Coordinates of C-alpha atoms in Angstrom, one line a residue:
M232 CA 0.0 0.0 0.0
D233 CA 2.8 2.3 1.0
C234 CA 4.6 1.6 -2.4
C235 CA 1.4 2.5 -4.4
R236 CA 1.3 5.7 -2.6
T237 CA 4.8 6.5 -3.2
K238 CA 4.3 5.7 -6.8
L239 CA 1.4 8.0 -7.1
L240 CA 3.1 10.8 -5.0
V241 CA 6.1 10.6 -7.6
L242 CA 3.9 10.6 -10.6
T243 CA 2.0 13.8 -9.3
C244 CA 5.4 15.6 -9.0
L245 CA 6.6 14.8 -12.3
A246 CA 3.0 15.8 -13.8
A247 CA 3.3 19.0 -11.8
L248 CA 7.0 19.9 -13.1
V249 CA 5.7 19.5 -16.7
A250 CA 2.6 21.6 -16.1
V251 CA 4.5 24.7 -14.4
P252 CA 6.6 25.7 -17.4
A253 CA 3.5 25.3 -19.7
V254 CA 1.4 27.5 -17.7
A255 CA 4.0 30.1 -17.0
N256 CA 4.8 30.3 -20.8
A257 CA 0.9 30.5 -21.4
Q258 CA 0.5 33.3 -19.0
H259 CA 3.6 35.1 -20.3
S260 CA 2.2 35.2 -23.9
S261 CA -1.1 36.3 -22.6
A262 CA 0.2 38.9 -20.5
A263 CA -0.3 42.6 -21.7
R264 CA 3.3 43.6 -23.3
M265 CA 3.8 47.5 -23.4
A266 CA 6.0 49.4 -25.5
Y267 CA 7.0 52.9 -26.2
N268 CA 5.0 54.6 -29.1
P269 CA 6.9 57.6 -30.8
V270 CA 3.8 59.1 -32.2
T271 CA 2.1 59.7 -29.0
G272 CA 5.4 59.7 -26.7
Q273 CA 3.5 57.2 -24.4
R274 CA 3.8 53.5 -23.4
E275 CA 0.9 51.6 -24.9
L276 CA -0.3 48.0 -25.5
D277 CA 1.8 46.5 -27.8
T278 CA -0.5 44.7 -30.2
R279 CA 2.3 42.9 -32.2
Y280 CA 2.2 39.9 -30.0
H281 CA -1.6 39.1 -29.9
Q282 CA -2.2 35.6 -31.2
R283 CA -2.9 35.2 -34.9
P284 CA -4.1 32.1 -36.5
A285 CA -1.5 29.6 -38.0
N286 CA -2.7 30.1 -41.6
A287 CA -3.2 34.0 -41.4
S288 CA -0.9 36.1 -43.8
P289 CA 1.6 38.3 -42.0
A290 CA 0.3 41.9 -41.4
P291 CA 2.2 44.7 -43.5
P292 CA 5.1 46.3 -41.7
T293 CA 4.1 49.6 -40.1
M294 CA 6.3 52.7 -39.2
Q295 CA 5.3 52.4 -35.5
H296 CA 5.5 48.6 -35.2
R297 CA 9.2 48.2 -36.4
E298 CA 10.8 45.9 -33.4
S299 CA 14.7 45.9 -33.0
S300 CA 16.8 43.0 -32.3
E301 CA 17.5 44.4 -29.0
Q302 CA 14.7 44.0 -26.3
S303 CA 15.1 44.6 -22.4
V304 CA 12.8 43.2 -19.8
S305 CA 12.3 45.0 -16.8
G306 CA 9.7 44.3 -14.1
G307 CA 7.9 41.4 -16.3
V308 CA 7.2 44.2 -18.9
E309 CA 9.1 44.0 -22.4
Q310 CA 10.0 47.2 -23.7
A311 CA 10.7 47.2 -27.5
S312 CA 12.9 49.6 -29.6
Y313 CA 11.0 51.2 -32.7
C314 CA 12.7 52.1 -36.0
E315 CA 11.3 54.7 -38.5
C316 CA 11.8 55.2 -42.3
G317 CA 14.3 58.1 -42.4
N318 CA 12.8 60.3 -45.5
D319 CA 13.8 63.9 -44.1
Y320 CA 11.7 66.9 -45.0
G321 CA 14.2 69.6 -46.5
V322 CA 14.5 72.7 -44.1
G323 CA 13.7 71.1 -41.0
P324 CA 13.5 67.2 -41.4
Y325 CA 10.4 65.0 -40.4
E326 CA 12.0 61.7 -39.7
S327 CA 9.5 59.4 -41.5
D328 CA 7.7 59.4 -44.6
F329 CA 4.8 56.6 -45.2
C330 CA 1.9 55.9 -47.5
G331 CA -0.8 55.5 -44.7
D332 CA 0.6 53.2 -42.2
V333 CA 3.1 51.3 -44.4
C334 CA 6.7 52.2 -44.4
C335 CA 8.1 53.7 -47.6
G336 CA 11.1 51.9 -49.3
D337 CA 12.5 48.4 -48.3
A338 CA 11.2 46.9 -45.2
A339 CA 14.9 46.0 -44.1
C340 CA 15.6 49.7 -44.5
C341 CA 13.1 50.4 -41.6
D342 CA 14.6 47.5 -39.6
M343 CA 18.2 49.0 -39.8
V344 CA 17.7 52.9 -39.6
G345 CA 17.6 54.0 -35.9
C346 CA 17.5 50.3 -34.3
G347 CA 19.1 49.7 -31.3
V348 CA 19.0 53.3 -29.9
G349 CA 15.6 53.5 -28.6
P350 CA 13.0 55.9 -29.9
C351 CA 15.2 59.0 -29.7
G352 CA 17.7 58.3 -32.1
P353 CA 21.1 60.2 -32.6
G354 CA 19.8 62.6 -35.3
S355 CA 21.1 63.5 -38.4
W356 CA 22.4 66.7 -40.6
Y357 CA 20.9 68.5 -43.4
A358 CA 22.1 71.5 -45.8
G359 CA 20.7 72.9 -48.6
F360 CA 20.8 75.7 -51.3
E361 CA 17.8 77.9 -52.8
A362 CA 18.0 79.6 -56.0
T363 CA 15.7 82.5 -55.4
F364 CA 14.3 84.8 -58.0
L365 CA 12.6 87.8 -56.5
K366 CA 11.5 91.3 -57.8
P367 CA 11.4 94.3 -55.4
H368 CA 8.2 96.1 -55.1
L369 CA 7.8 99.4 -53.8
G370 CA 4.6 101.5 -53.5
D371 CA 6.9 104.9 -54.1
N372 CA 10.3 104.6 -55.5
V373 CA 10.2 107.8 -57.8
A374 CA 13.4 108.6 -60.0
F375 CA 12.2 111.9 -61.0
T376 CA 9.0 113.8 -61.9
V377 CA 8.0 115.9 -65.3
T378 CA 5.4 118.4 -65.2
E379 CA 4.0 119.4 -68.7
N380 CA 1.9 122.6 -68.9
T381 CA -0.5 123.9 -71.6
A382 CA -2.8 126.8 -71.8
T383 CA -5.6 124.7 -70.4
S384 CA -4.1 121.7 -68.6
T385 CA -1.2 120.5 -66.5
T386 CA 0.1 116.9 -66.5
I387 CA 2.3 115.5 -63.9
S388 CA 4.2 112.4 -64.7
D389 CA 6.2 110.1 -62.3
T390 CA 9.2 107.9 -63.5
D391 CA 9.7 105.0 -61.2
F392 CA 12.8 102.6 -60.9
D393 CA 12.1 99.3 -62.2
Y394 CA 13.9 96.2 -60.9
D395 CA 14.0 92.9 -62.8
L396 CA 13.3 89.3 -61.3
E397 CA 16.8 89.0 -59.8
F398 CA 18.7 86.0 -58.3
S399 CA 19.1 86.1 -54.6
P400 CA 20.8 83.0 -53.0
R401 CA 19.6 81.2 -49.8
V402 CA 21.9 78.6 -47.9
F403 CA 20.5 76.8 -44.9
V404 CA 22.2 73.9 -42.6
G405 CA 20.9 72.2 -39.7
W406 CA 20.8 69.2 -37.3
Q407 CA 17.7 67.1 -36.0
R408 CA 17.4 64.6 -33.4
N409 CA 15.2 61.5 -34.3
C410 CA 12.8 63.1 -31.6
D411 CA 12.5 66.0 -34.0
V412 CA 14.3 68.7 -31.8
G413 CA 17.1 70.4 -33.4
F414 CA 18.7 73.7 -34.8
R415 CA 19.1 75.5 -38.1
A416 CA 20.8 78.3 -39.6
T417 CA 19.8 80.4 -42.7
W418 CA 21.5 83.2 -44.7
W419 CA 19.8 84.8 -47.7
Q420 CA 20.8 88.2 -49.7
F421 CA 19.4 90.4 -52.6
D422 CA 22.1 92.7 -53.8
H423 CA 21.2 94.3 -57.3
D424 CA 20.7 97.6 -59.0
A425 CA 17.7 98.7 -60.9
A426 CA 17.5 99.6 -64.6
P427 CA 18.7 103.5 -65.0
A428 CA 16.1 106.1 -65.6
T429 CA 16.7 109.1 -67.8
G430 CA 14.5 112.0 -68.9
S431 CA 14.3 115.7 -70.0
P432 CA 11.7 118.3 -69.3
P433 CA 9.2 119.5 -72.3
A434 CA 11.2 120.7 -75.3
D435 CA 8.7 123.9 -75.5
G436 CA 9.8 125.1 -72.2
L437 CA 6.4 125.1 -70.4
G438 CA 7.2 122.4 -68.0
E439 CA 9.8 121.4 -65.5
L440 CA 11.7 118.2 -64.5
T441 CA 12.3 117.7 -60.7
S442 CA 14.1 115.2 -58.7
P443 CA 12.6 113.4 -55.3
G444 CA 12.2 116.0 -52.6
F445 CA 15.2 115.5 -50.5
R446 CA 15.9 117.4 -47.6
E447 CA 17.5 120.7 -48.1
T448 CA 18.3 119.4 -51.7
E449 CA 16.1 119.4 -55.0
I450 CA 17.5 119.3 -58.8
S451 CA 15.1 120.9 -61.4
T452 CA 15.3 122.2 -64.6
N453 CA 13.0 123.7 -67.5
T454 CA 15.5 123.6 -70.3
G455 CA 14.3 121.2 -72.8
T456 CA 17.9 120.3 -73.9
D457 CA 18.9 119.0 -70.5
V458 CA 19.0 115.5 -69.6
Y459 CA 18.6 114.2 -66.1
A460 CA 19.9 110.6 -65.3
A461 CA 19.0 108.4 -61.9
A462 CA 20.0 105.3 -60.8
T463 CA 19.4 103.2 -57.5
S464 CA 20.8 100.3 -55.8
M465 CA 19.7 97.7 -53.0
N466 CA 21.4 95.5 -50.8
A467 CA 19.4 93.3 -48.3
Y468 CA 20.4 90.2 -46.3
T469 CA 19.2 88.2 -43.3
I470 CA 20.9 85.5 -40.9
D471 CA 18.7 83.3 -38.8
L472 CA 19.7 81.1 -35.9
E473 CA 16.8 79.2 -34.5
A474 CA 15.8 75.9 -32.4
T475 CA 13.3 73.5 -34.3
K476 CA 10.7 71.1 -33.5
S477 CA 8.7 68.8 -35.9
T478 CA 5.8 66.7 -35.4
E479 CA 3.3 64.4 -37.5
F480 CA -0.5 63.7 -37.7
R481 CA -1.7 61.3 -40.1
A482 CA -0.4 62.3 -43.5
W483 CA 0.5 66.1 -42.3
K484 CA 3.9 66.8 -41.0
F485 CA 4.5 70.1 -39.0
G486 CA 7.6 72.1 -38.2
M487 CA 8.1 75.1 -35.9
G488 CA 11.0 77.1 -35.2
G489 CA 12.1 80.1 -33.0
G490 CA 15.2 81.9 -32.5
F491 CA 17.0 85.3 -33.6
R492 CA 17.3 87.1 -36.9
Y493 CA 19.7 89.7 -38.0
A494 CA 18.7 91.7 -41.0
Y495 CA 20.3 94.6 -42.9
I496 CA 19.1 96.5 -45.9
E497 CA 20.7 99.5 -47.7
Q498 CA 19.3 101.6 -50.5
G499 CA 21.0 104.4 -52.6
Y500 CA 20.1 107.1 -55.0
L501 CA 22.4 109.1 -57.4
G502 CA 21.0 111.6 -59.8
A503 CA 22.9 113.7 -62.0
L504 CA 21.7 116.8 -64.3
S505 CA 23.7 117.6 -67.6
D506 CA 23.3 120.4 -70.4
D507 CA 23.3 119.7 -73.9
T508 CA 27.4 119.5 -74.0
D509 CA 26.9 116.6 -71.8
T510 CA 28.6 118.8 -68.8
T511 CA 27.2 117.8 -65.2
I512 CA 25.6 120.8 -63.6
S513 CA 24.1 119.3 -60.4
T514 CA 24.2 115.9 -58.4
I515 CA 22.4 114.2 -55.7
D516 CA 24.0 111.3 -53.7
Y517 CA 22.0 109.7 -51.0
Q518 CA 22.3 106.5 -48.9
Q519 CA 19.9 105.2 -46.4
S520 CA 20.2 101.7 -44.4
I521 CA 18.5 100.1 -41.5
E522 CA 19.8 97.0 -39.4
G523 CA 18.2 95.2 -36.7
F524 CA 18.1 92.3 -34.5
G525 CA 15.4 90.5 -32.8
P526 CA 13.0 87.5 -32.4
T527 CA 11.9 85.3 -35.3
V528 CA 9.2 82.5 -35.4
S529 CA 8.7 79.9 -38.1
F530 CA 6.0 77.3 -39.2
E531 CA 6.1 74.8 -41.9
A532 CA 3.3 72.4 -43.0
L533 CA 3.7 69.3 -45.4
R534 CA 0.9 67.3 -46.8
T535 CA 2.2 64.2 -48.4
L536 CA 0.7 63.2 -51.7
S537 CA 3.1 60.0 -52.0
C538 CA 6.0 58.2 -50.3
Q539 CA 8.3 60.8 -52.2
S540 CA 6.3 63.9 -52.7
G541 CA 4.0 66.4 -51.2
I542 CA 3.0 70.0 -50.9
F543 CA 4.1 72.5 -48.4
C544 CA 3.7 75.9 -46.9
K545 CA 6.4 77.9 -45.1
A546 CA 5.8 81.1 -43.1
R547 CA 8.2 83.3 -41.1
G548 CA 7.7 86.4 -38.9
S549 CA 10.5 88.6 -37.5
V550 CA 10.5 92.0 -35.4
L551 CA 13.7 93.7 -35.3
F552 CA 15.0 96.6 -33.3
G553 CA 18.0 98.5 -34.3
D554 CA 19.4 101.6 -36.0
S555 CA 18.6 103.5 -39.3
K556 CA 21.2 106.0 -40.8
S557 CA 21.2 108.3 -43.9
R558 CA 23.5 110.5 -45.8
Q559 CA 22.8 113.1 -48.4
E560 CA 25.2 115.0 -50.3
G561 CA 24.0 117.6 -52.9
V562 CA 26.2 119.7 -55.2
E563 CA 25.0 122.4 -57.3
G564 CA 27.1 124.2 -60.1
V565 CA 29.3 121.4 -60.4
N566 CA 30.7 122.9 -63.5
Q567 CA 31.4 126.1 -61.6
T568 CA 34.7 127.4 -60.1
T569 CA 33.3 127.1 -56.5
P570 CA 30.2 124.8 -56.5
G571 CA 27.8 124.8 -53.6
T572 CA 27.7 121.7 -51.3
T573 CA 25.1 120.6 -48.7
T574 CA 25.4 117.3 -46.5
V575 CA 22.9 116.0 -44.3
N576 CA 23.4 113.0 -41.9
T577 CA 20.9 111.3 -39.8
A578 CA 20.6 108.5 -37.3
S579 CA 17.9 107.2 -35.0
D580 CA 16.6 104.2 -33.4
D581 CA 14.0 102.2 -35.7
V582 CA 11.9 99.0 -36.0
L583 CA 11.8 96.6 -38.7
S584 CA 9.1 94.0 -39.1
I585 CA 9.6 91.4 -41.8
C586 CA 7.1 88.7 -42.9
E587 CA 7.8 85.8 -45.2
L588 CA 5.7 83.1 -46.9
Q589 CA 6.2 80.1 -49.4
V590 CA 3.9 77.6 -51.0
G591 CA 5.3 74.8 -53.1
Y592 CA 5.8 71.2 -54.2
R593 CA 8.7 69.0 -52.6
W594 CA 10.0 65.6 -54.3
T595 CA 12.2 63.1 -52.4
P596 CA 13.9 60.2 -54.3
A597 CA 13.7 56.7 -52.9
Y598 CA 16.6 55.4 -50.6
A599 CA 19.4 54.2 -52.6
D600 CA 21.4 53.5 -49.2
C601 CA 19.4 53.4 -46.0
R602 CA 22.5 54.2 -44.0
G603 CA 23.9 56.9 -46.5
W604 CA 22.7 60.4 -47.8
Q605 CA 19.5 61.3 -49.3
P606 CA 18.6 64.3 -51.6
F607 CA 15.6 66.3 -51.9
Y608 CA 14.2 69.1 -54.3
S609 CA 11.5 71.7 -54.1
V610 CA 10.0 74.5 -56.1
A611 CA 8.0 77.2 -54.5
M612 CA 6.2 80.7 -54.9
E613 CA 7.7 83.1 -52.3
G614 CA 6.6 86.6 -51.1
Q615 CA 8.4 88.8 -48.5
L616 CA 7.1 92.0 -47.0
W617 CA 9.7 94.5 -45.1
D618 CA 7.5 97.1 -43.3
G619 CA 9.7 100.3 -42.5
A620 CA 12.4 99.6 -45.2
G621 CA 12.0 102.7 -47.2
N622 CA 12.9 103.3 -50.7
A623 CA 15.8 104.8 -53.0
S624 CA 14.9 108.4 -51.7
S625 CA 13.2 107.9 -48.4
Q626 CA 13.5 106.2 -45.1
D627 CA 9.7 105.9 -44.8
G628 CA 7.9 103.2 -46.8
T629 CA 7.1 99.3 -47.3
L630 CA 9.2 97.3 -49.6
G631 CA 8.0 93.6 -50.9
F632 CA 9.6 90.9 -52.7
F633 CA 7.8 88.2 -55.0
G634 CA 9.0 85.5 -57.2
F635 CA 9.8 82.0 -56.9
N636 CA 12.7 79.7 -55.8
S637 CA 14.1 76.2 -56.4
A638 CA 16.0 74.3 -53.8
I639 CA 18.1 71.3 -53.6
G640 CA 19.5 69.9 -50.6
I641 CA 20.7 66.7 -48.8
N642 CA 20.3 64.7 -45.7
W643 CA 22.8 62.4 -43.9

């Protein structure tokens, strides 16, 4: 009897030893596994470990559900590292392009990029060049005014300076963590002259040609054989240093930036009156400039159309505080033995506000090497508004730029 009990006890122990691992495995499989979701920034239930029927086809890989080969177990909860496709978005990268929920490019690419470093990867550099073509627009930029009188009427005609669409380069470079926090530096410049303007008063002598109304100096003539020539130039540039942050929502990608901007703009006016022998009679040389430093903020939005393309909008606003200066020198009777010279200098504190807007299309080729570099291209319409920049003959007035740009850059 004791022998039978002993055998029964031994069999019971063996059955328990076999059952305990199976129960533990079943409990471990059914336990809720949590993982970090880089989209929401929270730990969530990882649905990758739910049981699937044996004959079910594998689910398509998703951007959020890429598991690295390195996993850590702490307190019975397994935490997985995630990988993302690495398509960046030009000026301020967005660290994943996708079609719906499926990663772009080769699946193996998503398994390599960023794996083993957790949801916040080491980041990447990006740089680019924009060939911007802009034309200045000024509400008042008079070169000279011609007044023509008749017996019954008076006609006044202003001749303005006319700028063409001019090349103005922009260069940018930045760095972005995979958590989408980074920094960016940008430089832009417009440095061109307008087409010269020439004119004469009415030949019958019943009229007058006058220069713009400068302080203490004005050139005028009613001799029909006199010729007045005027020219102007403009040099403007900006430097931006800012911190950036980007995020995603469905098919939209957003970027924000904030930092500091330095801006400088100088405009000049040069006028000369000559007689019928081409001898200079009077001249005006006027230069005015404003420079400022202050805060700048930027916003970007990209709507993906496919894995490689999308439409975007960029906006920037800056308020700058600085100094404005002007120097005016007028000479009358240049052909005389003792010409008369008038010089006026001014300097004051000033405020300059700048608004910029771009709307365009961006294209990024598919990856050739997931661990290497990737180019990007874009074309956009661009407009700028400089409130308080003045014009060629005055420190008062608003300046605008309008045109388009074509950009090329690289992420690595």
